[in-house]
Amino acid sequence: MTREITIPTTHPRYTSLMTREKIVEGYKSGLVALEGLIAHGRGECFDYLIGEQSIESAKLATEAAAAQLLISNFPVISVNGNVAALCSELLSSLYRSVKKSMLEINLFYYTKERESKISNELAKYGVSNILGTNPKNLVKIPELESNRRSVDCNGIFRADTVFVPLEDGDRTLALKKMDKNVITVDLNPLSRTSLAADITIVDNIIRVIPLLIDRIQYHEKNSNESDLMRIVKTHDNKKGLKDALFTMNKDRVDRIT
Ligand code: ATP
Ligand code: MG
């Protein structure tokens, strides 16, 4: 049975509700795992607290992420079901805007079927060379027990920087132990991923990717290697997380008058 959803464009939380529908559609079409719906709900809660907009600390982290991606020799962008359902088209634009980058599919709740659906979804937007799907190339990340142990030997395994939006904490910690530069997007500033990553963007992935592409294009034109290094070196991730948490509390308290 199909249902018709009519959300008026004038609804104050229109974008959030439409995004929720995208995740539900992604679940129905086999891109998103059932558990992915719960992860999305957790994200929505934190998004509500930041007012469903990009806060200052997130913009600063996005700036640092753009610089880090540009100075990396081999950055890999990791894709899971939620990310594919929400922003496959944007992700393919990001991949094209970072010249040396590769995309890799990495699923926590792995099935071959879901992997190929995600791969087909990315292919719709012109991405054909996707890592993580050839079993012959999979190697194990040390000290990790979930399915996400398996990464591509030509991708995440040899990457200097990994962009892992909406990531699980265990794997982020394992990637840090492998000495990778880790960039994440996570609406929860207290998640283990947020705390362990080098650069955490506390914002909704649907708002981050367009801004990230914009900053990459800006820096490509206007910044040299040492400018970019300085942006990365001066980025203080823990401060960004504290600022995000502060915004969530203070701005919401001020709203109750
Ligand atoms: P951790 O494993 O890091 O301790 P967790 O187990 O609470 O975190 P996971 O399900 O492993 O959570 O990771 C998903 C994370 O992605 C959550 O912190 C959630 O808030 C966040 N998230 C969900 N949807 C979005 C979104 N659209 N944009 C940004 N972050 C999101
Ligand atoms: Mg987790």
GROMACS .gro file of C-alpha atoms and ligand atoms in nm:
model
  289
    1MET     CA    1   0.000   0.000   0.000
    2THR     CA    2   0.140   0.341  -0.090
    3ARG     CA    3   0.063   0.650   0.110
    4GLU     CA    4   0.040   1.005  -0.005
    5ILE     CA    5   0.224   1.251   0.214
    6THR     CA    6   0.137   1.614   0.175
    7ILE     CA    7   0.359   1.847   0.370
    8PRO     CA    8   0.282   2.212   0.293
    9THR     CA    9   0.594   2.406   0.190
   10THR     CA   10   0.494   2.670   0.445
   11HIS     CA   11   0.533   2.422   0.732
   12PRO     CA   12   0.803   2.562   0.966
   13ARG     CA   13   0.982   2.227   0.967
   14TYR     CA   14   0.923   2.141   0.603
   15THR     CA   15   1.283   2.045   0.520
   16SER     CA   16   1.315   1.819   0.821
   17LEU     CA   17   0.990   1.639   0.743
   18MET     CA   18   1.083   1.595   0.377
   19THR     CA   19   1.424   1.461   0.482
   20ARG     CA   20   1.250   1.212   0.710
   21GLU     CA   21   1.043   1.100   0.411
   22LYS     CA   22   1.363   1.053   0.210
   23ILE     CA   23   1.500   0.818   0.476
   24VAL     CA   24   1.171   0.624   0.487
   25GLU     CA   25   1.177   0.597   0.106
   26GLY     CA   26   1.541   0.486   0.129
   27TYR     CA   27   1.437   0.214   0.370
   28LYS     CA   28   1.157   0.098   0.140
   29SER     CA   29   1.386   0.087  -0.161
   30GLY     CA   30   1.649  -0.112   0.028
   31LEU     CA   31   1.921   0.153   0.068
   32VAL     CA   32   1.870   0.208   0.442
   33ALA     CA   33   1.883  -0.055   0.717
   34LEU     CA   34   1.596  -0.061   0.970
   35GLU     CA   35   1.845   0.051   1.235
   36GLY     CA   36   1.930   0.346   1.011
   37LEU     CA   37   1.583   0.490   1.081
   38ILE     CA   38   1.664   0.500   1.451
   39ALA     CA   39   2.001   0.661   1.389
   40HIS     CA   40   1.823   0.925   1.180
   41GLY     CA   41   1.580   0.993   1.465
   42ARG     CA   42   1.868   1.049   1.702
   43GLY     CA   43   2.016   1.293   1.455
   44GLU     CA   44   1.681   1.476   1.420
   45CYS     CA   45   1.669   1.533   1.794
   46PHE     CA   46   2.005   1.712   1.797
   47ASP     CA   47   1.914   1.898   1.478
   48TYR     CA   48   1.605   2.034   1.657
   49LEU     CA   49   1.831   2.163   1.933
   50ILE     CA   50   2.056   2.355   1.694
   51GLY     CA   51   1.749   2.507   1.526
   52GLU     CA   52   1.789   2.300   1.204
   53GLN     CA   53   2.050   2.540   1.073
   54SER     CA   54   2.429   2.544   1.038
   55ILE     CA   55   2.573   2.694   1.355
   56GLU     CA   56   2.898   2.895   1.369
   57SER     CA   57   3.113   2.612   1.509
   58ALA     CA   58   2.991   2.382   1.229
   59LYS     CA   59   3.089   2.639   0.966
   60LEU     CA   60   3.439   2.658   1.117
   61ALA     CA   61   3.468   2.278   1.117
   62THR     CA   62   3.350   2.266   0.756
   63GLU     CA   63   3.624   2.513   0.667
   64ALA     CA   64   3.883   2.288   0.831
   65ALA     CA   65   3.737   1.982   0.656
   66ALA     CA   66   3.765   2.153   0.317
   67ALA     CA   67   4.129   2.239   0.388
   68GLN     CA   68   4.210   1.887   0.511
   69LEU     CA   69   4.054   1.726   0.203
   70LEU     CA   70   4.254   1.954  -0.026
   71ILE     CA   71   4.592   1.888   0.139
   72SER     CA   72   4.543   1.510   0.154
   73ASN     CA   73   4.722   1.278  -0.086
   74PHE     CA   74   4.452   1.015  -0.084
   75PRO     CA   75   4.122   1.115   0.075
   76VAL     CA   76   3.844   0.855   0.080
   77ILE     CA   77   3.476   0.937   0.127
   78SER     CA   78   3.289   0.659   0.304
   79VAL     CA   79   2.924   0.600   0.209
   80ASN     CA   80   2.661   0.417   0.414
   81GLY     CA   81   2.289   0.362   0.359
   82ASN     CA   82   2.162   0.678   0.530
   83VAL     CA   83   2.413   0.896   0.350
   84ALA     CA   84   2.323   0.737   0.015
   85ALA     CA   85   1.950   0.786   0.075
   86LEU     CA   86   1.988   1.148   0.183
   87CYS     CA   87   2.248   1.284  -0.052
   88SER     CA   88   2.387   1.058  -0.325
   89GLU     CA   89   2.378   1.337  -0.579
   90LEU     CA   90   2.555   1.584  -0.348
   91LEU     CA   91   2.812   1.321  -0.258
   92SER     CA   92   2.894   1.259  -0.622
   93SER     CA   93   2.951   1.636  -0.660
   94LEU     CA   94   3.178   1.634  -0.355
   95TYR     CA   95   3.373   1.342  -0.500
   96ARG     CA   96   3.421   1.534  -0.823
   97SER     CA   97   3.526   1.851  -0.645
   98VAL     CA   98   3.811   1.679  -0.455
   99LYS     CA   99   4.036   1.565  -0.739
  100LYS     CA  100   4.233   1.292  -0.562
  101SER     CA  101   3.934   1.145  -0.375
  102MET     CA  102   3.762   0.809  -0.402
  103LEU     CA  103   3.424   0.686  -0.278
  104GLU     CA  104   3.397   0.366  -0.076
  105ILE     CA  105   3.080   0.187   0.036
  106ASN     CA  106   3.106   0.069   0.394
  107LEU     CA  107   2.804  -0.077   0.571
  108PHE     CA  108   2.756  -0.155   0.938
  109TYR     CA  109   2.459  -0.385   0.866
  110TYR     CA  110   2.603  -0.544   0.553
  111THR     CA  111   2.411  -0.729   0.286
  112LYS     CA  112   2.528  -0.776  -0.070
  113GLU     CA  113   2.189  -0.655  -0.191
  114ARG     CA  114   2.207  -0.327  -0.001
  115GLU     CA  115   2.562  -0.272  -0.118
  116SER     CA  116   2.462  -0.308  -0.484
  117LYS     CA  117   2.157  -0.083  -0.436
  118ILE     CA  118   2.382   0.190  -0.296
  119SER     CA  119   2.626   0.137  -0.578
  120ASN     CA  120   2.343   0.172  -0.834
  121GLU     CA  121   2.217   0.484  -0.660
  122LEU     CA  122   2.560   0.650  -0.690
  123ALA     CA  123   2.587   0.533  -1.050
  124LYS     CA  124   2.271   0.732  -1.129
  125TYR     CA  125   2.481   1.043  -1.064
  126GLY     CA  126   2.770   0.932  -1.277
  127VAL     CA  127   2.996   0.763  -1.021
  128SER     CA  128   3.120   0.438  -1.165
  129ASN     CA  129   3.445   0.369  -0.983
  130ILE     CA  130   3.325   0.278  -0.633
  131LEU     CA  131   3.550   0.102  -0.384
  132GLY     CA  132   3.453  -0.152  -0.119
  133THR     CA  133   3.245  -0.376  -0.342
  134ASN     CA  134   3.506  -0.623  -0.469
  135PRO     CA  135   3.550  -0.901  -0.208
  136LYS     CA  136   3.901  -0.972  -0.341
  137ASN     CA  137   4.016  -0.627  -0.231
  138LEU     CA  138   3.875  -0.636   0.122
  139VAL     CA  139   4.113  -0.637   0.417
  140LYS     CA  140   4.043  -0.619   0.790
  141ILE     CA  141   4.085  -0.312   1.004
  142PRO     CA  142   4.272  -0.431   1.316
  143GLU     CA  143   4.079  -0.446   1.647
  144LEU     CA  144   3.731  -0.415   1.502
  145GLU     CA  145   3.470  -0.687   1.524
  146SER     CA  146   3.172  -0.558   1.328
  147ASN     CA  147   3.119  -0.597   0.953
  148ARG     CA  148   3.280  -0.261   0.914
  149ARG     CA  149   3.608  -0.438   0.979
  150SER     CA  150   3.630  -0.494   0.607
  151VAL     CA  151   3.770  -0.207   0.406
  152ASP     CA  152   3.912  -0.182   0.057
  153CYS     CA  153   4.290  -0.225   0.038
  154ASN     CA  154   4.291   0.037  -0.238
  155GLY     CA  155   4.064   0.272  -0.045
  156ILE     CA  156   4.014   0.336   0.327
  157PHE     CA  157   4.300   0.099   0.416
  158ARG     CA  158   4.560   0.311   0.240
  159ALA     CA  159   4.390   0.652   0.271
  160ASP     CA  160   4.562   0.933   0.461
  161THR     CA  161   4.227   1.102   0.527
  162VAL     CA  162   3.886   0.939   0.563
  163PHE     CA  163   3.562   1.131   0.553
  164VAL     CA  164   3.317   0.920   0.750
  165PRO     CA  165   2.982   1.098   0.792
  166LEU     CA  166   2.724   0.940   1.028
  167GLU     CA  167   2.982   0.694   1.153
  168ASP     CA  168   2.992   0.443   1.436
  169GLY     CA  169   3.227   0.515   1.725
  170ASP     CA  170   3.409   0.180   1.724
  171ARG     CA  171   3.523   0.223   1.369
  172THR     CA  172   3.625   0.585   1.414
  173LEU     CA  173   3.844   0.480   1.704
  174ALA     CA  174   3.993   0.198   1.495
  175LEU     CA  175   4.067   0.441   1.209
  176LYS     CA  176   4.239   0.675   1.455
  177LYS     CA  177   4.453   0.384   1.579
  178MET     CA  178   4.557   0.334   1.216
  179ASP     CA  179   4.674   0.698   1.218
  180LYS     CA  180   4.420   0.827   0.967
  181ASN     CA  181   4.301   1.185   0.962
  182VAL     CA  182   3.932   1.145   1.035
  183ILE     CA  183   3.664   1.394   0.933
  184THR     CA  184   3.305   1.328   1.037
  185VAL     CA  185   2.959   1.482   1.023
  186ASP     CA  186   2.764   1.399   1.337
  187LEU     CA  187   2.478   1.594   1.492
  188ASN     CA  188   2.554   1.449   1.834
  189PRO     CA  189   2.854   1.639   1.977
  190LEU     CA  190   2.889   1.376   2.249
  191SER     CA  191   2.903   1.062   2.033
  192ARG     CA  192   3.222   0.861   2.047
  193THR     CA  193   3.275   0.943   1.681
  194SER     CA  194   3.247   1.317   1.747
  195LEU     CA  195   3.494   1.296   2.033
  196ALA     CA  196   3.746   1.076   1.849
  197ALA     CA  197   3.752   1.245   1.506
  198ASP     CA  198   4.005   1.514   1.416
  199ILE     CA  199   3.738   1.731   1.256
  200THR     CA  200   3.374   1.694   1.361
  201ILE     CA  201   3.107   1.892   1.181
  202VAL     CA  202   2.807   1.908   1.415
  203ASP     CA  203   2.545   1.965   1.150
  204ASN     CA  204   2.300   1.781   0.927
  205ILE     CA  205   2.470   1.607   0.635
  206ILE     CA  206   2.215   1.759   0.395
  207ARG     CA  207   2.339   2.109   0.484
  208VAL     CA  208   2.707   2.019   0.520
  209ILE     CA  209   2.784   1.882   0.175
  210PRO     CA  210   2.678   2.191  -0.027
  211LEU     CA  211   2.872   2.416   0.211
  212LEU     CA  212   3.175   2.187   0.203
  213ILE     CA  213   3.178   2.190  -0.179
  214ASP     CA  214   3.150   2.569  -0.174
  215ARG     CA  215   3.448   2.602   0.064
  216ILE     CA  216   3.656   2.355  -0.140
  217GLN     CA  217   3.592   2.555  -0.456
  218TYR     CA  218   3.676   2.879  -0.277
  219HIS     CA  219   4.006   2.749  -0.134
  220GLU     CA  220   4.110   2.591  -0.461
  221LYS     CA  221   4.101   2.937  -0.616
  222ASN     CA  222   4.221   3.148  -0.327
  223SER     CA  223   4.445   2.952  -0.090
  224ASN     CA  224   4.786   2.792  -0.113
  225GLU     CA  225   4.913   2.482   0.065
  226SER     CA  226   5.045   2.672   0.367
  227ASP     CA  227   4.715   2.861   0.410
  228LEU     CA  228   4.535   2.527   0.412
  229MET     CA  229   4.784   2.371   0.657
  230ARG     CA  230   4.733   2.665   0.891
  231ILE     CA  231   4.354   2.624   0.883
  232VAL     CA  232   4.388   2.254   0.970
  233LYS     CA  233   4.652   2.310   1.241
  234THR     CA  234   4.457   2.583   1.418
  235HIS     CA  235   4.129   2.389   1.417
  236ASP     CA  236   4.034   2.298   1.775
  237ASN     CA  237   3.788   2.010   1.758
  238LYS     CA  238   3.710   1.989   2.128
  239LYS     CA  239   3.632   2.361   2.136
  240GLY     CA  240   3.395   2.315   1.840
  241LEU     CA  241   3.211   2.037   2.023
  242LYS     CA  242   3.180   2.246   2.338
  243ASP     CA  243   3.054   2.545   2.136
  244ALA     CA  244   2.793   2.322   1.968
  245LEU     CA  245   2.673   2.188   2.302
  246PHE     CA  246   2.662   2.538   2.443
  247THR     CA  247   2.452   2.660   2.145
  248MET     CA  248   2.211   2.369   2.192
  249ASN     CA  249   2.156   2.466   2.554
  250LYS     CA  250   2.170   2.842   2.558
  251ASP     CA  251   1.973   2.913   2.241
  252ARG     CA  252   1.697   2.674   2.346
  253VAL     CA  253   1.675   2.814   2.700
  254ASP     CA  254   1.649   3.166   2.555
  255ARG     CA  255   1.355   3.053   2.341
  256ILE     CA  256   1.139   2.979   2.642
  257THR     CA  257   1.030   3.324   2.749
  258ATP     P1  258   2.882   0.641   1.851
  258ATP     O1  259   2.889   0.501   1.795
  258ATP     O2  260   2.973   0.738   1.779
  258ATP     O3  261   2.894   0.651   1.999
  258ATP     P2  262   2.594   0.622   1.825
  258ATP     O4  263   2.609   0.474   1.846
  258ATP     O5  264   2.511   0.700   1.918
  258ATP     O6  265   2.735   0.695   1.814
  258ATP     P3  266   2.555   0.568   1.549
  258ATP     O7  267   2.426   0.511   1.505
  258ATP     O8  268   2.673   0.477   1.564
  258ATP     O9  269   2.532   0.650   1.682
  258ATP    O10  270   2.600   0.687   1.451
  258ATP     C1  271   2.511   0.771   1.385
  258ATP     C2  272   2.533   0.915   1.429
  258ATP    O11  273   2.491   0.997   1.321
  258ATP     C3  274   2.450   0.957   1.551
  258ATP    O12  275   2.531   1.028   1.642
  258ATP     C4  276   2.342   1.051   1.493
  258ATP    O13  277   2.312   1.158   1.580
  258ATP     C5  278   2.410   1.103   1.369
  258ATP     N1  279   2.318   1.140   1.259
  258ATP     C6  280   2.206   1.078   1.219
  258ATP     N2  281   2.150   1.138   1.113
  258ATP     C7  282   2.230   1.244   1.083
  258ATP     C8  283   2.228   1.344   0.981
  258ATP     N3  284   2.132   1.351   0.891
  258ATP     N4  285   2.329   1.435   0.980
  258ATP     C9  286   2.429   1.431   1.073
  258ATP     N5  287   2.435   1.338   1.171
  258ATP    C10  288   2.339   1.245   1.177
  259MG      MG  289   2.748   0.354   1.738
   0.00000   0.00000   0.00000
